[in-house]
PDB file of N, CA and C in Angstrom:
ATOM      1  N   UNK A   1       5.223 -10.305  -8.492  1.00 93.00           N
ATOM      2  CA  UNK A   1       4.191 -10.331  -7.351  1.00 93.00           C
ATOM      3  C   UNK A   1       2.829 -10.023  -7.938  1.00 93.00           C
ATOM      4  N   UNK A   2       1.877 -10.561  -7.194  1.00 95.00           N
ATOM      5  CA  UNK A   2       0.537 -10.519  -7.622  1.00 95.00           C
ATOM      6  C   UNK A   2      -0.242  -9.341  -6.909  1.00 95.00           C
ATOM      7  N   UNK A   3      -1.219  -8.752  -7.611  1.00 97.00           N
ATOM      8  CA  UNK A   3      -1.856  -9.125  -8.905  1.00 97.00           C
ATOM      9  C   UNK A   3      -1.215  -8.465 -10.094  1.00 97.00           C
ATOM     10  N   UNK A   4      -0.195  -7.673  -9.934  1.00 97.00           N
ATOM     11  CA  UNK A   4       0.437  -6.889 -11.033  1.00 97.00           C
ATOM     12  C   UNK A   4       0.977  -7.821 -12.158  1.00 97.00           C
ATOM     13  N   UNK A   5       1.645  -8.914 -11.731  1.00 97.00           N
ATOM     14  CA  UNK A   5       2.220  -9.838 -12.648  1.00 97.00           C
ATOM     15  C   UNK A   5       1.218 -10.377 -13.655  1.00 97.00           C
ATOM     16  N   UNK A   6       0.107 -10.877 -13.060  1.00 97.00           N
ATOM     17  CA  UNK A   6      -0.939 -11.484 -13.949  1.00 97.00           C
ATOM     18  C   UNK A   6      -1.626 -10.434 -14.885  1.00 97.00           C
ATOM     19  N   UNK A   7      -1.832  -9.185 -14.291  1.00 98.00           N
ATOM     20  CA  UNK A   7      -2.422  -8.167 -15.149  1.00 98.00           C
ATOM     21  C   UNK A   7      -1.544  -7.790 -16.258  1.00 98.00           C
ATOM     22  N   UNK A   8      -0.223  -7.629 -15.986  1.00 98.00           N
ATOM     23  CA  UNK A   8       0.719  -7.223 -17.031  1.00 98.00           C
ATOM     24  C   UNK A   8       0.785  -8.249 -18.116  1.00 98.00           C
ATOM     25  N   UNK A   9       0.913  -9.556 -17.738  1.00 98.00           N
ATOM     26  CA  UNK A   9       0.966 -10.582 -18.724  1.00 98.00           C
ATOM     27  C   UNK A   9      -0.343 -10.602 -19.593  1.00 98.00           C
ATOM     28  N   UNK A  10      -1.511 -10.419 -18.914  1.00 98.00           N
ATOM     29  CA  UNK A  10      -2.766 -10.431 -19.608  1.00 98.00           C
ATOM     30  C   UNK A  10      -2.835  -9.270 -20.620  1.00 98.00           C
ATOM     31  N   UNK A  11      -2.257  -8.174 -20.338  1.00 98.00           N
ATOM     32  CA  UNK A  11      -2.315  -6.934 -21.261  1.00 98.00           C
ATOM     33  C   UNK A  11      -1.204  -6.929 -22.273  1.00 98.00           C
ATOM     34  N   UNK A  12      -0.277  -7.954 -22.247  1.00 98.00           N
ATOM     35  CA  UNK A  12       0.702  -7.987 -23.379  1.00 98.00           C
ATOM     36  C   UNK A  12       2.109  -7.687 -22.891  1.00 98.00           C
ATOM     37  N   UNK A  13       2.380  -7.546 -21.629  1.00 98.00           N
ATOM     38  CA  UNK A  13       3.767  -7.373 -21.130  1.00 98.00           C
ATOM     39  C   UNK A  13       4.037  -6.004 -20.678  1.00 98.00           C
ATOM     40  N   UNK A  14       5.254  -5.840 -20.137  1.00 98.00           N
ATOM     41  CA  UNK A  14       5.627  -4.549 -19.525  1.00 98.00           C
ATOM     42  C   UNK A  14       5.682  -3.368 -20.483  1.00 98.00           C
ATOM     43  N   UNK A  15       6.203  -3.585 -21.682  1.00 98.00           N
ATOM     44  CA  UNK A  15       6.223  -2.406 -22.654  1.00 98.00           C
ATOM     45  C   UNK A  15       4.844  -2.012 -23.041  1.00 98.00           C
ATOM     46  N   UNK A  16       3.904  -2.856 -23.242  1.00 98.00           N
ATOM     47  CA  UNK A  16       2.537  -2.557 -23.655  1.00 98.00           C
ATOM     48  C   UNK A  16       1.863  -1.849 -22.513  1.00 98.00           C
ATOM     49  N   UNK A  17       2.027  -2.324 -21.339  1.00 98.00           N
ATOM     50  CA  UNK A  17       1.359  -1.673 -20.145  1.00 98.00           C
ATOM     51  C   UNK A  17       1.916  -0.308 -19.925  1.00 98.00           C
ATOM     52  N   UNK A  18       3.226  -0.096 -20.053  1.00 98.00           N
ATOM     53  CA  UNK A  18       3.812   1.222 -19.977  1.00 98.00           C
ATOM     54  C   UNK A  18       3.254   2.122 -20.956  1.00 98.00           C
ATOM     55  N   UNK A  19       3.036   1.673 -22.234  1.00 98.00           N
ATOM     56  CA  UNK A  19       2.501   2.502 -23.257  1.00 98.00           C
ATOM     57  C   UNK A  19       1.043   2.835 -22.894  1.00 98.00           C
ATOM     58  N   UNK A  20       0.205   1.882 -22.455  1.00 98.00           N
ATOM     59  CA  UNK A  20      -1.169   2.122 -22.159  1.00 98.00           C
ATOM     60  C   UNK A  20      -1.317   3.115 -21.034  1.00 98.00           C
ATOM     61  N   UNK A  21      -0.504   2.939 -19.917  1.00 98.00           N
ATOM     62  CA  UNK A  21      -0.555   3.825 -18.806  1.00 98.00           C
ATOM     63  C   UNK A  21       0.140   5.110 -18.937  1.00 98.00           C
ATOM     64  N   UNK A  22       0.867   5.183 -19.981  1.00 98.00           N
ATOM     65  CA  UNK A  22       1.673   6.476 -20.194  1.00 98.00           C
ATOM     66  C   UNK A  22       2.789   6.678 -19.194  1.00 98.00           C
ATOM     67  N   UNK A  23       3.493   5.531 -18.870  1.00 98.00           N
ATOM     68  CA  UNK A  23       4.588   5.677 -17.839  1.00 98.00           C
ATOM     69  C   UNK A  23       5.885   5.109 -18.469  1.00 98.00           C
ATOM     70  N   UNK A  24       6.904   5.381 -17.663  1.00 98.00           N
ATOM     71  CA  UNK A  24       8.231   4.805 -18.204  1.00 98.00           C
ATOM     72  C   UNK A  24       8.262   3.274 -18.156  1.00 98.00           C
ATOM     73  N   UNK A  25       8.950   2.692 -19.090  1.00 98.00           N
ATOM     74  CA  UNK A  25       9.033   1.192 -19.146  1.00 98.00           C
ATOM     75  C   UNK A  25       9.410   0.503 -17.823  1.00 98.00           C
ATOM     76  N   UNK A  26      10.092   1.195 -16.962  1.00 98.00           N
ATOM     77  CA  UNK A  26      10.546   0.624 -15.723  1.00 98.00           C
ATOM     78  C   UNK A  26       9.385   0.529 -14.697  1.00 98.00           C
ATOM     79  N   UNK A  27       8.316   1.354 -14.906  1.00 98.00           N
ATOM     80  CA  UNK A  27       7.209   1.367 -13.894  1.00 98.00           C
ATOM     81  C   UNK A  27       6.531  -0.042 -13.757  1.00 98.00           C
ATOM     82  N   UNK A  28       6.098  -0.731 -14.811  1.00 98.00           N
ATOM     83  CA  UNK A  28       5.505  -2.002 -14.671  1.00 98.00           C
ATOM     84  C   UNK A  28       6.443  -3.064 -13.991  1.00 98.00           C
ATOM     85  N   UNK A  29       7.709  -2.921 -14.100  1.00 98.00           N
ATOM     86  CA  UNK A  29       8.643  -3.846 -13.393  1.00 98.00           C
ATOM     87  C   UNK A  29       8.563  -3.490 -11.935  1.00 98.00           C
ATOM     88  N   UNK A  30       8.595  -2.194 -11.575  1.00 98.00           N
ATOM     89  CA  UNK A  30       8.504  -1.769 -10.153  1.00 98.00           C
ATOM     90  C   UNK A  30       7.189  -2.272  -9.514  1.00 98.00           C
ATOM     91  N   UNK A  31       6.105  -2.288 -10.266  1.00 98.00           N
ATOM     92  CA  UNK A  31       4.832  -2.746  -9.711  1.00 98.00           C
ATOM     93  C   UNK A  31       4.919  -4.274  -9.275  1.00 98.00           C
ATOM     94  N   UNK A  32       5.805  -5.026  -9.923  1.00 97.00           N
ATOM     95  CA  UNK A  32       5.925  -6.420  -9.656  1.00 97.00           C
ATOM     96  C   UNK A  32       7.044  -6.733  -8.615  1.00 97.00           C
ATOM     97  N   UNK A  33       7.794  -5.699  -8.172  1.00 97.00           N
ATOM     98  CA  UNK A  33       8.794  -5.906  -7.165  1.00 97.00           C
ATOM     99  C   UNK A  33       8.366  -5.763  -5.748  1.00 97.00           C
ATOM    100  N   UNK A  34       8.944  -6.401  -4.867  1.00 96.00           N
ATOM    101  CA  UNK A  34       8.676  -6.332  -3.404  1.00 96.00           C
ATOM    102  C   UNK A  34       8.932  -4.866  -2.893  1.00 96.00           C
ATOM    103  N   UNK A  35       8.157  -4.478  -1.885  1.00 95.00           N
ATOM    104  CA  UNK A  35       8.367  -3.135  -1.360  1.00 95.00           C
ATOM    105  C   UNK A  35       9.772  -3.006  -0.827  1.00 95.00           C
ATOM    106  N   UNK A  36      10.266  -4.041  -0.251  1.00 97.00           N
ATOM    107  CA  UNK A  36      11.696  -4.034   0.317  1.00 97.00           C
ATOM    108  C   UNK A  36      12.729  -3.696  -0.712  1.00 97.00           C
ATOM    109  N   UNK A  37      12.362  -3.931  -1.980  1.00 97.00           N
ATOM    110  CA  UNK A  37      13.338  -3.715  -3.134  1.00 97.00           C
ATOM    111  C   UNK A  37      12.887  -2.521  -3.894  1.00 97.00           C
ATOM    112  N   UNK A  38      12.052  -1.571  -3.337  1.00 96.00           N
ATOM    113  CA  UNK A  38      11.674  -0.361  -4.022  1.00 96.00           C
ATOM    114  C   UNK A  38      10.475  -0.465  -4.845  1.00 96.00           C
ATOM    115  N   UNK A  39       9.783  -1.648  -4.857  1.00 97.00           N
ATOM    116  CA  UNK A  39       8.638  -1.828  -5.710  1.00 97.00           C
ATOM    117  C   UNK A  39       7.347  -1.489  -4.923  1.00 97.00           C
ATOM    118  N   UNK A  40       6.203  -1.873  -5.542  1.00 96.00           N
ATOM    119  CA  UNK A  40       4.901  -1.615  -4.933  1.00 96.00           C
ATOM    120  C   UNK A  40       4.291  -2.829  -4.326  1.00 96.00           C
ATOM    121  N   UNK A  41       5.010  -3.911  -4.289  1.00 95.00           N
ATOM    122  CA  UNK A  41       4.503  -5.157  -3.641  1.00 95.00           C
ATOM    123  C   UNK A  41       3.444  -5.836  -4.434  1.00 95.00           C
ATOM    124  N   UNK A  42       3.426  -5.613  -5.766  1.00 96.00           N
ATOM    125  CA  UNK A  42       2.453  -6.324  -6.624  1.00 96.00           C
ATOM    126  C   UNK A  42       1.226  -5.373  -6.872  1.00 96.00           C
ATOM    127  N   UNK A  43       1.175  -4.178  -6.395  1.00 97.00           N
ATOM    128  CA  UNK A  43       0.044  -3.363  -6.531  1.00 97.00           C
ATOM    129  C   UNK A  43       0.301  -2.369  -7.693  1.00 97.00           C
ATOM    130  N   UNK A  44      -0.720  -2.223  -8.551  1.00 98.00           N
ATOM    131  CA  UNK A  44      -0.594  -1.137  -9.564  1.00 98.00           C
ATOM    132  C   UNK A  44      -1.277   0.114  -8.957  1.00 98.00           C
ATOM    133  N   UNK A  45      -0.565   1.220  -9.125  1.00 98.00           N
ATOM    134  CA  UNK A  45      -1.100   2.459  -8.529  1.00 98.00           C
ATOM    135  C   UNK A  45      -2.596   2.690  -9.001  1.00 98.00           C
ATOM    136  N   UNK A  46      -3.468   3.090  -8.187  1.00 97.00           N
ATOM    137  CA  UNK A  46      -4.823   3.338  -8.536  1.00 97.00           C
ATOM    138  C   UNK A  46      -5.118   4.281  -9.733  1.00 97.00           C
ATOM    139  N   UNK A  47      -4.252   5.234  -9.894  1.00 98.00           N
ATOM    140  CA  UNK A  47      -4.444   6.205 -10.978  1.00 98.00           C
ATOM    141  C   UNK A  47      -4.298   5.654 -12.317  1.00 98.00           C
ATOM    142  N   UNK A  48      -3.766   4.433 -12.481  1.00 98.00           N
ATOM    143  CA  UNK A  48      -3.539   3.817 -13.797  1.00 98.00           C
ATOM    144  C   UNK A  48      -4.681   2.735 -14.100  1.00 98.00           C
ATOM    145  N   UNK A  49      -5.415   2.450 -13.097  1.00 98.00           N
ATOM    146  CA  UNK A  49      -6.376   1.335 -13.235  1.00 98.00           C
ATOM    147  C   UNK A  49      -7.400   1.645 -14.309  1.00 98.00           C
ATOM    148  N   UNK A  50      -7.916   2.889 -14.306  1.00 98.00           N
ATOM    149  CA  UNK A  50      -8.942   3.217 -15.323  1.00 98.00           C
ATOM    150  C   UNK A  50      -8.466   3.020 -16.756  1.00 98.00           C
ATOM    151  N   UNK A  51      -7.280   3.470 -17.007  1.00 98.00           N
ATOM    152  CA  UNK A  51      -6.680   3.319 -18.490  1.00 98.00           C
ATOM    153  C   UNK A  51      -6.514   1.897 -18.785  1.00 98.00           C
ATOM    154  N   UNK A  52      -6.054   1.040 -17.865  1.00 98.00           N
ATOM    155  CA  UNK A  52      -5.845  -0.300 -18.064  1.00 98.00           C
ATOM    156  C   UNK A  52      -7.178  -1.026 -18.347  1.00 98.00           C
ATOM    157  N   UNK A  53      -8.231  -0.644 -17.539  1.00 98.00           N
ATOM    158  CA  UNK A  53      -9.537  -1.374 -17.743  1.00 98.00           C
ATOM    159  C   UNK A  53     -10.170  -0.903 -19.082  1.00 98.00           C
ATOM    160  N   UNK A  54      -9.990   0.417 -19.414  1.00 98.00           N
ATOM    161  CA  UNK A  54     -10.481   0.848 -20.709  1.00 98.00           C
ATOM    162  C   UNK A  54      -9.833   0.090 -21.925  1.00 98.00           C
ATOM    163  N   UNK A  55      -8.559  -0.060 -21.840  1.00 98.00           N
ATOM    164  CA  UNK A  55      -7.871  -0.723 -22.860  1.00 98.00           C
ATOM    165  C   UNK A  55      -8.324  -2.266 -22.908  1.00 98.00           C
ATOM    166  N   UNK A  56      -8.425  -2.912 -21.771  1.00 98.00           N
ATOM    167  CA  UNK A  56      -8.969  -4.214 -21.821  1.00 98.00           C
ATOM    168  C   UNK A  56     -10.231  -4.424 -22.410  1.00 98.00           C
ATOM    169  N   UNK A  57     -11.222  -3.530 -22.026  1.00 98.00           N
ATOM    170  CA  UNK A  57     -12.549  -3.573 -22.560  1.00 98.00           C
ATOM    171  C   UNK A  57     -12.548  -3.376 -24.111  1.00 98.00           C
ATOM    172  N   UNK A  58     -11.777  -2.400 -24.521  1.00 98.00           N
ATOM    173  CA  UNK A  58     -11.752  -2.050 -26.004  1.00 98.00           C
ATOM    174  C   UNK A  58     -11.148  -3.249 -26.707  1.00 98.00           C
ATOM    175  N   UNK A  59     -10.361  -4.111 -26.141  1.00 98.00           N
ATOM    176  CA  UNK A  59      -9.623  -5.137 -26.835  1.00 98.00           C
ATOM    177  C   UNK A  59     -10.176  -6.594 -26.440  1.00 98.00           C
ATOM    178  N   UNK A  60     -11.311  -6.650 -25.798  1.00 98.00           N
ATOM    179  CA  UNK A  60     -11.818  -8.004 -25.468  1.00 98.00           C
ATOM    180  C   UNK A  60     -11.007  -8.788 -24.449  1.00 98.00           C
ATOM    181  N   UNK A  61     -10.329  -8.061 -23.647  1.00 98.00           N
ATOM    182  CA  UNK A  61      -9.540  -8.721 -22.508  1.00 98.00           C
ATOM    183  C   UNK A  61     -10.334  -8.812 -21.277  1.00 98.00           C
ATOM    184  N   UNK A  62     -10.499  -9.914 -20.703  1.00 97.00           N
ATOM    185  CA  UNK A  62     -11.224 -10.018 -19.420  1.00 97.00           C
ATOM    186  C   UNK A  62     -10.505  -9.482 -18.340  1.00 97.00           C
ATOM    187  N   UNK A  63     -10.816  -8.343 -17.865  1.00 97.00           N
ATOM    188  CA  UNK A  63     -10.165  -7.634 -16.766  1.00 97.00           C
ATOM    189  C   UNK A  63     -11.197  -6.940 -16.030  1.00 97.00           C
ATOM    190  N   UNK A  64     -11.315  -6.957 -14.706  1.00 96.00           N
ATOM    191  CA  UNK A  64     -12.274  -6.231 -13.957  1.00 96.00           C
ATOM    192  C   UNK A  64     -11.578  -5.489 -12.757  1.00 96.00           C
ATOM    193  N   UNK A  65     -12.337  -4.719 -12.083  1.00 96.00           N
ATOM    194  CA  UNK A  65     -11.758  -3.953 -10.993  1.00 96.00           C
ATOM    195  C   UNK A  65     -11.294  -4.899  -9.892  1.00 96.00           C
ATOM    196  N   UNK A  66     -11.974  -6.033  -9.717  1.00 95.00           N
ATOM    197  CA  UNK A  66     -11.519  -7.060  -8.692  1.00 95.00           C
ATOM    198  C   UNK A  66     -10.214  -7.690  -9.063  1.00 95.00           C
ATOM    199  N   UNK A  67      -9.763  -7.538 -10.290  1.00 96.00           N
ATOM    200  CA  UNK A  67      -8.467  -8.068 -10.701  1.00 96.00           C
ATOM    201  C   UNK A  67      -7.280  -7.380 -10.033  1.00 96.00           C
ATOM    202  N   UNK A  68      -7.627  -6.165  -9.601  1.00 96.00           N
ATOM    203  CA  UNK A  68      -6.518  -5.267  -9.048  1.00 96.00           C
ATOM    204  C   UNK A  68      -6.508  -5.443  -7.501  1.00 96.00           C
ATOM    205  N   UNK A  69      -7.358  -6.298  -6.932  1.00 94.00           N
ATOM    206  CA  UNK A  69      -7.349  -6.305  -5.418  1.00 94.00           C
ATOM    207  C   UNK A  69      -6.103  -7.117  -4.968  1.00 94.00           C
ATOM    208  N   UNK A  70      -5.549  -6.754  -3.800  1.00 87.00           N
ATOM    209  CA  UNK A  70      -4.479  -7.467  -3.294  1.00 87.00           C
ATOM    210  C   UNK A  70      -4.688  -9.012  -3.157  1.00 87.00           C
ATOM    211  N   UNK A  71      -3.619  -9.731  -3.308  1.00 77.00           N
ATOM    212  CA  UNK A  71      -3.823 -11.243  -3.092  1.00 77.00           C
ATOM    213  C   UNK A  71      -3.152 -11.587  -1.782  1.00 77.00           C
ATOM    214  N   UNK A  72      -3.960 -12.152  -0.927  1.00 77.00           N
ATOM    215  CA  UNK A  72      -3.499 -12.510   0.443  1.00 77.00           C
ATOM    216  C   UNK A  72      -3.312 -14.076   0.508  1.00 77.00           C
ATOM    217  N   UNK A  73      -2.299 -14.513   1.094  1.00 70.00           N
ATOM    218  CA  UNK A  73      -2.150 -15.976   1.331  1.00 70.00           C
ATOM    219  C   UNK A  73      -3.318 -16.433   2.102  1.00 70.00           C
ATOM    220  N   UNK A  74      -3.723 -17.735   1.779  1.00 65.00           N
ATOM    221  CA  UNK A  74      -4.876 -18.281   2.430  1.00 65.00           C
ATOM    222  C   UNK A  74      -4.576 -18.349   3.964  1.00 65.00           C
ATOM    223  N   UNK A  75      -5.518 -18.034   4.773  1.00 50.00           N
ATOM    224  CA  UNK A  75      -5.350 -18.068   6.225  1.00 50.00           C
ATOM    225  C   UNK A  75      -5.193 -19.521   6.659  1.00 50.00           C
ATOM    226  N   UNK A  76      -4.263 -19.741   7.530  1.00 54.00           N
ATOM    227  CA  UNK A  76      -3.990 -20.979   8.106  1.00 54.00           C
ATOM    228  C   UNK A  76      -4.631 -21.085   9.558  1.00 54.00           C
ATOM    229  N   UNK A  77      -5.388 -22.081   9.728  1.00 58.00           N
ATOM    230  CA  UNK A  77      -6.003 -22.248  11.009  1.00 58.00           C
ATOM    231  C   UNK A  77      -4.925 -22.465  12.058  1.00 58.00           C
ATOM    232  N   UNK A  78      -5.072 -21.876  13.262  1.00 59.00           N
ATOM    233  CA  UNK A  78      -4.138 -22.010  14.298  1.00 59.00           C
ATOM    234  C   UNK A  78      -4.211 -23.344  14.935  1.00 59.00           C
ATOM    235  N   UNK A  79      -3.136 -24.062  15.197  1.00 62.00           N
ATOM    236  CA  UNK A  79      -3.174 -25.359  15.814  1.00 62.00           C
ATOM    237  C   UNK A  79      -3.420 -25.190  17.391  1.00 62.00           C
ATOM    238  N   UNK A  80      -4.191 -26.122  17.766  1.00 59.00           N
ATOM    239  CA  UNK A  80      -4.565 -26.091  19.257  1.00 59.00           C
ATOM    240  C   UNK A  80      -3.308 -26.587  20.009  1.00 59.00           C
ATOM    241  N   UNK A  81      -3.085 -25.890  21.137  1.00 55.00           N
ATOM    242  CA  UNK A  81      -1.874 -26.195  21.943  1.00 55.00           C
ATOM    243  C   UNK A  81      -2.070 -27.427  22.727  1.00 55.00           C
TER     244      UNK A  81
END
């Protein structure tokens, strides 16, 4: 689930993100799971964002605060009745 999946791939995978954030290896997987399945619905908890941004900046990886914003499906115009 987005945006977690894209961020995790960009930073080198689940194990690397877990190391950077200082969390269990299972945490990045949870961030990519639907809330109905015990995950965060694609959201990375805000208290990890600073560490991930610092790592990205130090390693020339293009990642910004807006990368962590929720991804919403494009709005569909309502059909006239």
